[in-house]
Coordinates of C-alpha atoms and ligand atoms in Angstrom, one line a residue:
X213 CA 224.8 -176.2 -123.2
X214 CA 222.1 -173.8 -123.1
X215 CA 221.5 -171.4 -126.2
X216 CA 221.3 -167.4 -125.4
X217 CA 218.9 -165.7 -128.2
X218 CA 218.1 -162.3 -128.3
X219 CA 214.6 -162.2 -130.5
X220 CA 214.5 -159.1 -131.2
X221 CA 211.7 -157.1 -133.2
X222 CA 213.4 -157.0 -136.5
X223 CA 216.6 -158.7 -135.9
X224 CA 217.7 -161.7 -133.9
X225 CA 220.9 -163.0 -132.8
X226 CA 222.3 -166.4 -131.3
X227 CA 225.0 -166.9 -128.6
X228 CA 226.7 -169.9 -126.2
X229 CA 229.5 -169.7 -124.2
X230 CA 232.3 -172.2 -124.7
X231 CA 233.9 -174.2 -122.5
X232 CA 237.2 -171.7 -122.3
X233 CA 234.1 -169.0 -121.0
X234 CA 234.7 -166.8 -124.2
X235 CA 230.8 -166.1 -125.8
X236 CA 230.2 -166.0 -129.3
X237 CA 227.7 -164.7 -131.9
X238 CA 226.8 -167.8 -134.0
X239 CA 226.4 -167.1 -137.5
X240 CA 223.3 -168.2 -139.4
X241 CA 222.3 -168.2 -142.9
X242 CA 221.5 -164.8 -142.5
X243 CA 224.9 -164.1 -140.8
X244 CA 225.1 -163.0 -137.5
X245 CA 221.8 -161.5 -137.1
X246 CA 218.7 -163.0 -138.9
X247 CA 215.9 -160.3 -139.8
X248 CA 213.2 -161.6 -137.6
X249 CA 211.0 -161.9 -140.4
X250 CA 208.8 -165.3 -142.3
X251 CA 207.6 -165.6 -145.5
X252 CA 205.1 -168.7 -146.4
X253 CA 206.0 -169.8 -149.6
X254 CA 202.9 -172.0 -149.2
X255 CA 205.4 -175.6 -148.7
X256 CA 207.9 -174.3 -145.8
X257 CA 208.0 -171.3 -144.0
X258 CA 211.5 -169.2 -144.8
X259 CA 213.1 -167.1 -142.1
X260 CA 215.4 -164.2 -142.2
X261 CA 217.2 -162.7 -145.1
X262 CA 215.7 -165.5 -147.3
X263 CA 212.2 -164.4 -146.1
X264 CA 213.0 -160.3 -146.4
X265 CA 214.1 -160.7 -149.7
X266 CA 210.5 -161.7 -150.8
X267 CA 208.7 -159.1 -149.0
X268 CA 207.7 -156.8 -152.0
X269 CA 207.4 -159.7 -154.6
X270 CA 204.7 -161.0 -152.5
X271 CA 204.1 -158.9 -149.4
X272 CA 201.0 -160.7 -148.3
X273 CA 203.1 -163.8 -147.5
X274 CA 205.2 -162.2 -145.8
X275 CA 205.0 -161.6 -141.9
X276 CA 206.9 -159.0 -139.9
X277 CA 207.3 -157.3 -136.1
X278 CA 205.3 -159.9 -134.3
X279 CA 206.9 -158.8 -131.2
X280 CA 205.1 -155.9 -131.0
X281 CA 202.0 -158.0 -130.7
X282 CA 202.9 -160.7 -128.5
X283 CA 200.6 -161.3 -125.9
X284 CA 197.5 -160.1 -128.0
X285 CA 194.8 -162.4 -130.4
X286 CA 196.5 -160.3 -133.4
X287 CA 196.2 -162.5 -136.5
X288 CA 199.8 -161.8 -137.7
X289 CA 199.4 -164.1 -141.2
X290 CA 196.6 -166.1 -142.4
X291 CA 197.6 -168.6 -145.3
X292 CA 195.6 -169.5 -148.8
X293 CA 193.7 -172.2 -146.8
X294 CA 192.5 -169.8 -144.0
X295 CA 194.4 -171.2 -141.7
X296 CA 195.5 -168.2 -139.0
X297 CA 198.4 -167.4 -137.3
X298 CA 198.8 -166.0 -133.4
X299 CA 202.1 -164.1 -132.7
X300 CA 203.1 -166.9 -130.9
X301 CA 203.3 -168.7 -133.9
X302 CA 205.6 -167.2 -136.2
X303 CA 207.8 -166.2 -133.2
X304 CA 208.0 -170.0 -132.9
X305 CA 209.0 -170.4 -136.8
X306 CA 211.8 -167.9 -136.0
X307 CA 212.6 -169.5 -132.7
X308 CA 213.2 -173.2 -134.6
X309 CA 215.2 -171.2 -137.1
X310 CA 217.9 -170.1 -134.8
X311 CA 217.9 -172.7 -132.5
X312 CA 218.2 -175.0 -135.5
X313 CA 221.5 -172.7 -136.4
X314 CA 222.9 -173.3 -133.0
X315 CA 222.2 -176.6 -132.7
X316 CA 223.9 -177.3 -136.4
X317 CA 226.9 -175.0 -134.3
X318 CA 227.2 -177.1 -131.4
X319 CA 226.5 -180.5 -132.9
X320 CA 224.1 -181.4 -130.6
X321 CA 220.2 -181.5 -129.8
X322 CA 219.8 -178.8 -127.1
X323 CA 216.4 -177.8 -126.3
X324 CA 217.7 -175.3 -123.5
X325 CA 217.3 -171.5 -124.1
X326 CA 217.8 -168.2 -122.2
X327 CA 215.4 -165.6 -124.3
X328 CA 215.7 -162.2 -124.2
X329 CA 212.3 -159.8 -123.7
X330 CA 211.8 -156.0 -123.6
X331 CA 212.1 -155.1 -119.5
X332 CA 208.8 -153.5 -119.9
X333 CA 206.8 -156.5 -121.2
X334 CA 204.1 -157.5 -119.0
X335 CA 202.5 -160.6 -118.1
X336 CA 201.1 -161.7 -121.4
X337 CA 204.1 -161.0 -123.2
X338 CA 206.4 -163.0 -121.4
X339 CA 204.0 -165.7 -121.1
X340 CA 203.7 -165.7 -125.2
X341 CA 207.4 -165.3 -125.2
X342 CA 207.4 -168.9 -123.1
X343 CA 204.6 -170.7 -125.3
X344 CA 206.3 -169.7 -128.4
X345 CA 209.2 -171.5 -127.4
X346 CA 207.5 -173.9 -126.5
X347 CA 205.9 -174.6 -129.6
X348 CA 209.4 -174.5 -131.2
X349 CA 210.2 -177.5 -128.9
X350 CA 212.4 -175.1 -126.5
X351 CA 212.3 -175.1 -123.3
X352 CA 212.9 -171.7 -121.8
X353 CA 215.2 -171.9 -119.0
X354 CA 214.8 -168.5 -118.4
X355 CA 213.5 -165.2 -119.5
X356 CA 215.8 -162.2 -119.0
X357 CA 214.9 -158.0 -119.6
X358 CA 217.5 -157.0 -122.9
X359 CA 219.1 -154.2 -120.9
X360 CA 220.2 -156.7 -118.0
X361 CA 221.1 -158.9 -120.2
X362 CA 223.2 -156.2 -122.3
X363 CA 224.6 -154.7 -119.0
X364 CA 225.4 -157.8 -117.9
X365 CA 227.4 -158.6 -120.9
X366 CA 229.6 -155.2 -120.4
X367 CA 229.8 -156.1 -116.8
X368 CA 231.3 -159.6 -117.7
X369 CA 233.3 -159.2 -121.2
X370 CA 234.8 -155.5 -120.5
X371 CA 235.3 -155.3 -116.8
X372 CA 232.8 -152.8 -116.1
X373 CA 232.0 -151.5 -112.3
X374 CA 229.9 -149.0 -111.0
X375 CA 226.3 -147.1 -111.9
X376 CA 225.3 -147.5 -115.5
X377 CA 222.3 -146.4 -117.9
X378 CA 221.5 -148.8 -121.0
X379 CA 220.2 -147.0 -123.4
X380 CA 218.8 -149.3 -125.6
X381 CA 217.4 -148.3 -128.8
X382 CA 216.4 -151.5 -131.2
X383 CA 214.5 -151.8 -134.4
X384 CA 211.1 -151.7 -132.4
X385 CA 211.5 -151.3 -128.9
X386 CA 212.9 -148.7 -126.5
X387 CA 214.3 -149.3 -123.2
X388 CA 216.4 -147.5 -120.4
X389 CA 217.6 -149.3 -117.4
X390 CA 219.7 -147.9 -114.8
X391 CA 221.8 -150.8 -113.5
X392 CA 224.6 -151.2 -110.9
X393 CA 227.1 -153.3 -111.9
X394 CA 229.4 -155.0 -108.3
X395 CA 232.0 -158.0 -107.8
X396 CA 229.2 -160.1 -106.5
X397 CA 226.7 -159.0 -109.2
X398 CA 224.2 -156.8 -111.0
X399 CA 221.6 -155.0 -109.8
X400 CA 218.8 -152.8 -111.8
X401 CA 217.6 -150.1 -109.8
X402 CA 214.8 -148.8 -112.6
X403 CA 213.8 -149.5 -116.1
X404 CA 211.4 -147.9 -118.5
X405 CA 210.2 -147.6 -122.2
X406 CA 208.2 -148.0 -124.8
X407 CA 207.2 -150.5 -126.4
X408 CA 206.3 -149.0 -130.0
X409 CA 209.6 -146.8 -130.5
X410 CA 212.3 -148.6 -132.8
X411 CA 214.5 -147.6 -135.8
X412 CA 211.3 -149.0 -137.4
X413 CA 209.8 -145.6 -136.5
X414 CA 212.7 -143.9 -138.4
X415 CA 212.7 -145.8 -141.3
X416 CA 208.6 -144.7 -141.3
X417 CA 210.0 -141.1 -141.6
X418 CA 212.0 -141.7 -144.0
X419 CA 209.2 -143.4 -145.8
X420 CA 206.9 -140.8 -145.7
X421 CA 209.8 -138.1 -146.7
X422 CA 210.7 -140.0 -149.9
X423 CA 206.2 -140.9 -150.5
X424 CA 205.9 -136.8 -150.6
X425 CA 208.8 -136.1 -152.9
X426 CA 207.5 -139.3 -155.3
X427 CA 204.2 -137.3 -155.2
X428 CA 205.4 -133.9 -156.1
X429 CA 207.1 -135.5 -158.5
X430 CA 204.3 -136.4 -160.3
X431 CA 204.5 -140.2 -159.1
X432 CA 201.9 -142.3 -158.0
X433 CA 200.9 -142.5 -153.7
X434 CA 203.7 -145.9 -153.1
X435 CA 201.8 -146.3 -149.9
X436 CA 198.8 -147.4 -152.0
X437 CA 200.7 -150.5 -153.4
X438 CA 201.9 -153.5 -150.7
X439 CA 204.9 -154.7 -153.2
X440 CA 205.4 -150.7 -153.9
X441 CA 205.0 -149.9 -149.9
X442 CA 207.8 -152.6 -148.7
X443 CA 210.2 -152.1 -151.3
X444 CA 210.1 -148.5 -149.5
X445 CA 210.6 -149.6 -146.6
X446 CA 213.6 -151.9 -147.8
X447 CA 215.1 -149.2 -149.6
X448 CA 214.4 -146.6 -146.8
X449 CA 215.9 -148.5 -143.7
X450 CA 218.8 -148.9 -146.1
X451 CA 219.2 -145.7 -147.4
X452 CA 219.0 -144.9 -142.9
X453 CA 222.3 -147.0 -142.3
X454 CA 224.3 -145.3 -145.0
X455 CA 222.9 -141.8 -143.7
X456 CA 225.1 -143.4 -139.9
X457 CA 228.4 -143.3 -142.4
X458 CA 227.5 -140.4 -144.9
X459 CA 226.0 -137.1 -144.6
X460 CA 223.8 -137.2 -148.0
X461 CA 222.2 -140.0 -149.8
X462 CA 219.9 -140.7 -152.4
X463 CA 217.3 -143.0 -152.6
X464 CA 215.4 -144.3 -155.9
X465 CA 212.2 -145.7 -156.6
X466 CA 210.8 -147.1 -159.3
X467 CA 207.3 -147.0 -159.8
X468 CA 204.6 -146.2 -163.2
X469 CA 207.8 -147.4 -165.2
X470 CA 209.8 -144.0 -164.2
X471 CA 212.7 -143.5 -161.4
X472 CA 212.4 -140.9 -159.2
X473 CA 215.4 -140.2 -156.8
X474 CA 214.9 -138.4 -153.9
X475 CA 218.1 -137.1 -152.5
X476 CA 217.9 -136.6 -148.3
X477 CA 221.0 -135.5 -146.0
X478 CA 221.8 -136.1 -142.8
X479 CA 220.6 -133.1 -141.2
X480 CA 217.7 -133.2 -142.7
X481 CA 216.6 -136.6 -141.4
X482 CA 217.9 -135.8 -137.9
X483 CA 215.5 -132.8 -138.3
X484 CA 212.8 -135.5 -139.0
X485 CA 213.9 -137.6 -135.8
X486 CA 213.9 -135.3 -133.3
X487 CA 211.0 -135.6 -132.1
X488 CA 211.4 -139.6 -132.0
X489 CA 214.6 -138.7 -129.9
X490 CA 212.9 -136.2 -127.6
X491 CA 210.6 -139.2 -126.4
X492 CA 214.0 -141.2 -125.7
X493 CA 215.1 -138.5 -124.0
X494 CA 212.0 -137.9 -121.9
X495 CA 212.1 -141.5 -121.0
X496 CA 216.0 -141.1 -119.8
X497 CA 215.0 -138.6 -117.6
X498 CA 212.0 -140.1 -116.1
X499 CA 213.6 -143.6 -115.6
X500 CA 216.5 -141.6 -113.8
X501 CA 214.1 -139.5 -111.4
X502 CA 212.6 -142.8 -110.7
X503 CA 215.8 -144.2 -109.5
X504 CA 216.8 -140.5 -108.0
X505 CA 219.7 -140.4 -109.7
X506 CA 221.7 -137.2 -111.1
X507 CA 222.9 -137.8 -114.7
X508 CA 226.1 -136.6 -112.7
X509 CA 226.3 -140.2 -110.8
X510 CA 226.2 -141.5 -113.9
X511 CA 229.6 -143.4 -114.3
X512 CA 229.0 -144.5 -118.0
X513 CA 226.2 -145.3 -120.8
X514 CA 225.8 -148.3 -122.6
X515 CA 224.5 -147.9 -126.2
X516 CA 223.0 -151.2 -126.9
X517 CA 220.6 -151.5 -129.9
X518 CA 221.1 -151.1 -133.6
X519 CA 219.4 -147.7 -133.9
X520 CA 222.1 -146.2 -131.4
X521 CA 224.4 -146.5 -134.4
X522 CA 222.8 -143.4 -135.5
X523 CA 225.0 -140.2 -134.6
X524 CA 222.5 -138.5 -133.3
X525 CA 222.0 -141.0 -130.5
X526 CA 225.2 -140.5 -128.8
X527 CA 225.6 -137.0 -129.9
X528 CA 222.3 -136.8 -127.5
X529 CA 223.6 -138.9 -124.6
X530 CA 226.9 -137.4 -124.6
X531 CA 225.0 -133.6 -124.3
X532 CA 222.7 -135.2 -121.6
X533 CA 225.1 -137.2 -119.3
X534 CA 227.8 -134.8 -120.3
X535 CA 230.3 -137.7 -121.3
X536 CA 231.0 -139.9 -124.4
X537 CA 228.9 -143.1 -124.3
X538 CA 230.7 -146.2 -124.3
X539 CA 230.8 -147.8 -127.7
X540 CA 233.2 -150.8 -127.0
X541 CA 230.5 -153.4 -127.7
X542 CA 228.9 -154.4 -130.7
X543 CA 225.3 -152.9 -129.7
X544 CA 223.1 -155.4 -131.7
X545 CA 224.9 -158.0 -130.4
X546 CA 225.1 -157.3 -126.7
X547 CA 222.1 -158.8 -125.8
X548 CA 222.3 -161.9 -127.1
X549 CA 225.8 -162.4 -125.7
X550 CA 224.8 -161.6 -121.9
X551 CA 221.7 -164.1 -122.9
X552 CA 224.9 -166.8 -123.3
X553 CA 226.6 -165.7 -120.4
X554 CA 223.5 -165.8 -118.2
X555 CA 222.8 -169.2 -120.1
X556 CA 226.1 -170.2 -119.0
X557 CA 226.0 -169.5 -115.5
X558 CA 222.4 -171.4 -115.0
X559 CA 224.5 -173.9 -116.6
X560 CA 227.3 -174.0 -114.0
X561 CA 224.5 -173.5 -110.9
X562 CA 223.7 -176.8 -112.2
X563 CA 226.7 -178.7 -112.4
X564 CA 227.6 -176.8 -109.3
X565 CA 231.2 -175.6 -110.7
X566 CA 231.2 -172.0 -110.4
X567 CA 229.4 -169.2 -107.9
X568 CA 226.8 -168.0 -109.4
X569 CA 227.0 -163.9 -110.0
X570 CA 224.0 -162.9 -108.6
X571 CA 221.4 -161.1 -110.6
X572 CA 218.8 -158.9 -109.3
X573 CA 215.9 -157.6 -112.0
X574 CA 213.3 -154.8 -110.6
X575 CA 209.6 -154.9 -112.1
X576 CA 208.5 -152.8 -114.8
X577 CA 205.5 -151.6 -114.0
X578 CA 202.9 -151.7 -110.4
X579 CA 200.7 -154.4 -109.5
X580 CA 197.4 -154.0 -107.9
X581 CA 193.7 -154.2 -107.4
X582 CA 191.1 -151.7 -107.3
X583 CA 189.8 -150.6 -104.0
X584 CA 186.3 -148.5 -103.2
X585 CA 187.6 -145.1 -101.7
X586 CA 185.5 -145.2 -98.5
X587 CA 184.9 -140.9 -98.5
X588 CA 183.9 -140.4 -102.7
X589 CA 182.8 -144.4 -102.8
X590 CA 184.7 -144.0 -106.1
X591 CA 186.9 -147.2 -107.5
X592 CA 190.7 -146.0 -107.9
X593 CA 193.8 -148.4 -108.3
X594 CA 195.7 -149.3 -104.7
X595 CA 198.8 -150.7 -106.1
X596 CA 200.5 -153.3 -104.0
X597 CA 203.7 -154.0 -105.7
X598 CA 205.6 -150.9 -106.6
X599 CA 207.3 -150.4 -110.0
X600 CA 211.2 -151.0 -109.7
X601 CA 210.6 -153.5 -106.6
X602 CA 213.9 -156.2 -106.8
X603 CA 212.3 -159.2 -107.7
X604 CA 211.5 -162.2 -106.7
X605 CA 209.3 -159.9 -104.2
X606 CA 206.2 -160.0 -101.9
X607 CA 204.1 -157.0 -100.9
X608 CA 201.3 -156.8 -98.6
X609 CA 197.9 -154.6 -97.9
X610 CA 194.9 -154.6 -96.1
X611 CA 191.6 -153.5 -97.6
X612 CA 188.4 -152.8 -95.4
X613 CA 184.7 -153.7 -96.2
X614 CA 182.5 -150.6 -97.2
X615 CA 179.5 -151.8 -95.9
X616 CA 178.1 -154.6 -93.2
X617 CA 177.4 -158.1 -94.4
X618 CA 179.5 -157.5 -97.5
X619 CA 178.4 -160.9 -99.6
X620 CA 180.2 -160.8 -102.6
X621 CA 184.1 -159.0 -103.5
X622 CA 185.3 -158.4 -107.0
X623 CA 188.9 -159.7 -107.1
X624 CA 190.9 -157.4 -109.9
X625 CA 194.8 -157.6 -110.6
X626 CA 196.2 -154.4 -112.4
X627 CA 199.0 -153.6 -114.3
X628 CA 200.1 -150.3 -113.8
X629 CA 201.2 -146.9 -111.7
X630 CA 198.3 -144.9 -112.0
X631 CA 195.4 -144.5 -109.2
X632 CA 193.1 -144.0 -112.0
X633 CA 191.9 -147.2 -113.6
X634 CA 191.3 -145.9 -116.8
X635 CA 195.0 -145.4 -116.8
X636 CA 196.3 -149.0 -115.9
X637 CA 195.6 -152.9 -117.3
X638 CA 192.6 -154.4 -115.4
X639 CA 192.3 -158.2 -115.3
X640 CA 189.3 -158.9 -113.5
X641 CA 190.1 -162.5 -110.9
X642 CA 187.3 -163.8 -109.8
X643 CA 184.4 -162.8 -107.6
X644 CA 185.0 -164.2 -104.3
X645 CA 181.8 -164.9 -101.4
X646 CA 182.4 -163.5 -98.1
X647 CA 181.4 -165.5 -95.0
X648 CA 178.6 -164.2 -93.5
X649 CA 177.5 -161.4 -91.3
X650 CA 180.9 -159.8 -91.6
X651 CA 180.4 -156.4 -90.2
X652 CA 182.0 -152.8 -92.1
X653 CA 185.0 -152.5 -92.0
X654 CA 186.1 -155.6 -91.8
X655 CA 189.8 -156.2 -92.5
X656 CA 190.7 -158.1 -96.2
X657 CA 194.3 -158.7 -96.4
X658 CA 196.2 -159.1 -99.6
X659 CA 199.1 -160.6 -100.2
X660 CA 200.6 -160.6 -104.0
X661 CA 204.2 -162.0 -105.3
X662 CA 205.8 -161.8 -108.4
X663 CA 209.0 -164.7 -108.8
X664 CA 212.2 -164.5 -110.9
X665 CA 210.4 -165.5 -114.4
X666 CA 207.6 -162.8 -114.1
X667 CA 205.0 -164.9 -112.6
X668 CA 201.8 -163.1 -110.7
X669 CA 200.4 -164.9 -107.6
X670 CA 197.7 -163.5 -105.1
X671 CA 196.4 -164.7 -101.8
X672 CA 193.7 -162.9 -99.9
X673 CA 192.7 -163.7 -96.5
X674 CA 189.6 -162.8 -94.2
X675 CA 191.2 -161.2 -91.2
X676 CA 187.9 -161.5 -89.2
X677 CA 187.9 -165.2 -89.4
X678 CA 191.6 -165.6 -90.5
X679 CA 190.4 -167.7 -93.0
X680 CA 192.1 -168.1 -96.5
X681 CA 189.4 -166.5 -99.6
X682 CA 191.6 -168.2 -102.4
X683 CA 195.0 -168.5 -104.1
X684 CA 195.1 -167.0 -107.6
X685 CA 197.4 -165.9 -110.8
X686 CA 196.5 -163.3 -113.3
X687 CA 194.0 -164.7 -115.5
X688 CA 195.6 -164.5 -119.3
X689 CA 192.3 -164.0 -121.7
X690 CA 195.1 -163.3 -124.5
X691 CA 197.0 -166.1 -124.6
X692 CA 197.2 -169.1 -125.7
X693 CA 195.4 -172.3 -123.8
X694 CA 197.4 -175.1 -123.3
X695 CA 195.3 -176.9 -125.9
X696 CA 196.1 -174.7 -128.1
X697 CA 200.2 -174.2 -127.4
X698 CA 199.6 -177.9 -127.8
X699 CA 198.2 -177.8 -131.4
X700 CA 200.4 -175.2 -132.5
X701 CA 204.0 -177.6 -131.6
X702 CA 202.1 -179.9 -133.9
X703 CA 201.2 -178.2 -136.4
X704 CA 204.7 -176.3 -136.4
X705 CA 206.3 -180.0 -136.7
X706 CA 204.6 -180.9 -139.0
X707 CA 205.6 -178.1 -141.5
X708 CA 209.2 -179.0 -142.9
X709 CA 212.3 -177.2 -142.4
X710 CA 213.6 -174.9 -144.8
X711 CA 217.1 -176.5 -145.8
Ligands
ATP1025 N1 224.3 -148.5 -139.1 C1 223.0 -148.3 -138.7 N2 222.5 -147.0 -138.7 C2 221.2 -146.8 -138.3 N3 220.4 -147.7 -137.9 C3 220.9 -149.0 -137.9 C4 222.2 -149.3 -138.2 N4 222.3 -150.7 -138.1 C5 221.2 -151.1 -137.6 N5 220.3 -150.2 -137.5 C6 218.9 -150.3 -137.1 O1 218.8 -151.0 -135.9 C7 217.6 -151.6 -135.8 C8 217.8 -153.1 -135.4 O2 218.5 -153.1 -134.2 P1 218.5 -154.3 -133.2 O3 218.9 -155.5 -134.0 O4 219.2 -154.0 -132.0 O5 216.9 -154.3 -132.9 P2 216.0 -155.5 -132.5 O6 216.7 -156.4 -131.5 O7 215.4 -156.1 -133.7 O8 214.8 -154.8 -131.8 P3 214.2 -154.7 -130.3 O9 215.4 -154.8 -129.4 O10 213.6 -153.4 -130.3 O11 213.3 -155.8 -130.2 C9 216.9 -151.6 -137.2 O12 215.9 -150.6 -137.1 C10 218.1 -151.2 -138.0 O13 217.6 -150.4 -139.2
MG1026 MG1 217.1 -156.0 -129.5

């Protein structure tokens, strides 16, 4: 039976479907959702509560938000012995952990997993997302964007038809998908977001409110001090969830042997947010003109996310789309249980017992190459696959030699909208030799895919001679090598289990 997760950026929950076809939220030691955080205790690594409860005894042990760095060479930890760890790493020590939950659950080994990723990752971040699973002994059977897998969990568990915005606010990520939601399926018709705006951001405000009153209280700078700095934060996000139920808290911090209690309503920390929630809002609005849709053919919004808890959230999609959001999910479990659901279908295609609903995802962001502008002879960005194409997709263009006997082309892929390529990701391919005596003008036809999981694949062909110039995928500088996913599954099996 394959496992749903949803690994999110500071909490992660786990999901299967039984055999009846009801999904549920399997509880950890953390309960239901395990803070996607590790702290080396230099014998085993911990995960979740266990780990965020040492945080400020011994905050340089203790790792946190990898997510926002997957796909990069960011050392997220490096232990007593020197030994560094990539992103991919301690997503995999948090991967294990909840798989080892489900597996306990289920009473079996399964190594099959649908994981959840932010709709806007690109390339590298789904590929880290793979190898980290990978290193955790998981085989991913699929990757699938949070908001389709939350809409897809309304669509299935509450009966939901027609046009629908997920608004989905987490602990680090922000995403808004406009999805339309059929008897034979689901189809997203445009997504967008950010990658660095989370409750996380919030609880920084929060931080930095309560820092300043410390200060003018004649207490020292708590930013200054790691153990000081995340028992902040700890207190802060807490001190964030009451202010959801309450309209005034206080919060206290001890610190040069005094207390100092800052008290904070909720007015004035929605004063603090609002320019956090104007950038949601923006976002909305920009996904929606994408799709050219009115808020008006809007039949409903999804809150999904922890962070949409928050009054203010709904208070400003209710003003926006004019209606009350739906709120008859639990929104920081939603994802993970349309992770189990979408688990559960690959499982039936494979046993063939059930249709499978169909699910059609749109890309996040353009795929190109840059291109010599004939007139200015100035590089800009041609992009071949458009943003919110239905994927699995293939798109086409032709590109013309500037001058005669061409001998060498630079073969880039981008990532991006933007003509200007200062604006948009630029993996440089290959530099490819051109037959000779080809004269200007001559005709160089692209052709580049992109497949169900994400995948980038190019072919270019020399009209002229209708002869192939190569066959290539996005070059990934900032990931892992095999060798080295390789290493890491060893390594990680070779540190024992927390238990
Ligand atoms: N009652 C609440 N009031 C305000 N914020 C809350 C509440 N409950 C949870 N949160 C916030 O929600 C966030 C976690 O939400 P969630 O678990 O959906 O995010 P995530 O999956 O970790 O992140 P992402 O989806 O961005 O990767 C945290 O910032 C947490 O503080
Ligand atoms: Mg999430």
């Amino acid at each position: 039976m394959t496992i749903g997760i949803d690994l999110g950026t500071t909490y992660s929950a786990v999901a299967v479907v039984h055999e009846d076809g009801a999904p549920e939220i399997l509880e950890g030691e953390s309960g239901r959702l395990t803070p996607s955080v590790v702290f080396f205790d230099g014998i085993q690594p911990l995960v979740g509560l266990a780990a965020k409860n040492m945080a400020a005894v011994a905050p340089d042990s203790y790792v946190e938000l990898v997510k926002r760095r997957m796909g990069t060479r960011y050392v997220a930890h490096s232990d007593e012995n020197g030994k560094e760890y990539v992103p991919e790493e301690i997503s995999a020590i948090i991967l294990r952990h909840l798989a080892d939950n489900a597996r306990r659950h289920l009473g079996t080994d399964e190594k099959d997993v649908v994981v959840t990723v932010p709709a806007y990752f690109d390339d590298a971040a789904r590929t880290a997302t793979k190898d980290a699973a990978k290193i955790a002994g998981l085989h991913v059977r699929r990757l699938i964007n949070e908001p389709t897998a939350a809409g897809i969990a309304y669509g299935i568990t509450k009966n939901t038809k027609g046009t629908y915005l997920v608004f989905d606010l987490g602990g680090g990520t922000f995403d808004v998908t406009i999805m339309k939601v059929g008897d034979e399926g689901f189809e997203v018709v445009a997504t967008g977001g950010n990658r660095a705006l989370g409750g996380f951001d919030f609880d920084n405000l929060l931080m930095s409110h309560v820092n300043a009153d410390v200060g003018a209280q004649g207490g020292p700078d708590l930013f200054d001090d790691g153990a000081l700095q995340a028992a902040l934060r700890r207190d802060c996000e807490e001190a964030k969830r009451r202010l959801t139920q309450l309209t005034r808290t206080s919060i206290n911090t001890a610190a040069d042997n005094r207390l100092f209690r800052t008290s904070v309503t909720r007015d004035e920390f929605e004063a603090m947010s609002a320019p956090l929630l104007r950038r949601t809002e923006d976002i909305a609005e920009e996904v929606l003109d994408e799709a050219g849709i009115a808020w008006s053919a809007v039949d409903g919004t999804l809150l999904v996310g922890g962070s949409t808890r928050m009054p203010m959230v709904a208070a400003m999609v209710e003003r926006l789309s004019g209606s009350k959001p739906r709120s008859d999910a639990n929104p920081d479990e939603v994802v993970a249980i349309g992770a189990a659901l979408i688990a559960a279908s690959l499982d039936a295609e494979q046993e063939g017992t059930r249709p499978q609903r169909t699910i059609r995802d749109v890309t996040s962001h353009g795929m190109g190459t840059i291109v010599q502008d004939a007139a200015t002879q100035q590089p800009y960005n041609a992009v071949i696959i458009p943003k919110n194409s239905t994927i699995p997709c293939e798109f086409q263009d032709t590109f013309y030699t500037l001058i005669a006997r061409q001998e060498h082309l630079d073969f880039e892929i981008t990532e991006g909208d933007s003509a200007v390529v200062a604006d948009v990701e630029v993996h440089h391919v290959d530099t490819l030799r051109l037959p000779p005596g080809l004269p200007e003008g001559a005709p160089i036809h692209i052709t580049m895919a992109y497949d169900v999981d994400g995948t980038i694949h190019a072919d270019i062909l020399d009209v002229t001679n209708n002869r192939p110039l190569g066959d290539f995928h996005l070059p990934r500088p900032n990931n892992m090598s095999s060798e080295e996913v390789a290493a890491a599954t060893v390594r990680l099996r070779s540190m024992p289990e927390e238990e």
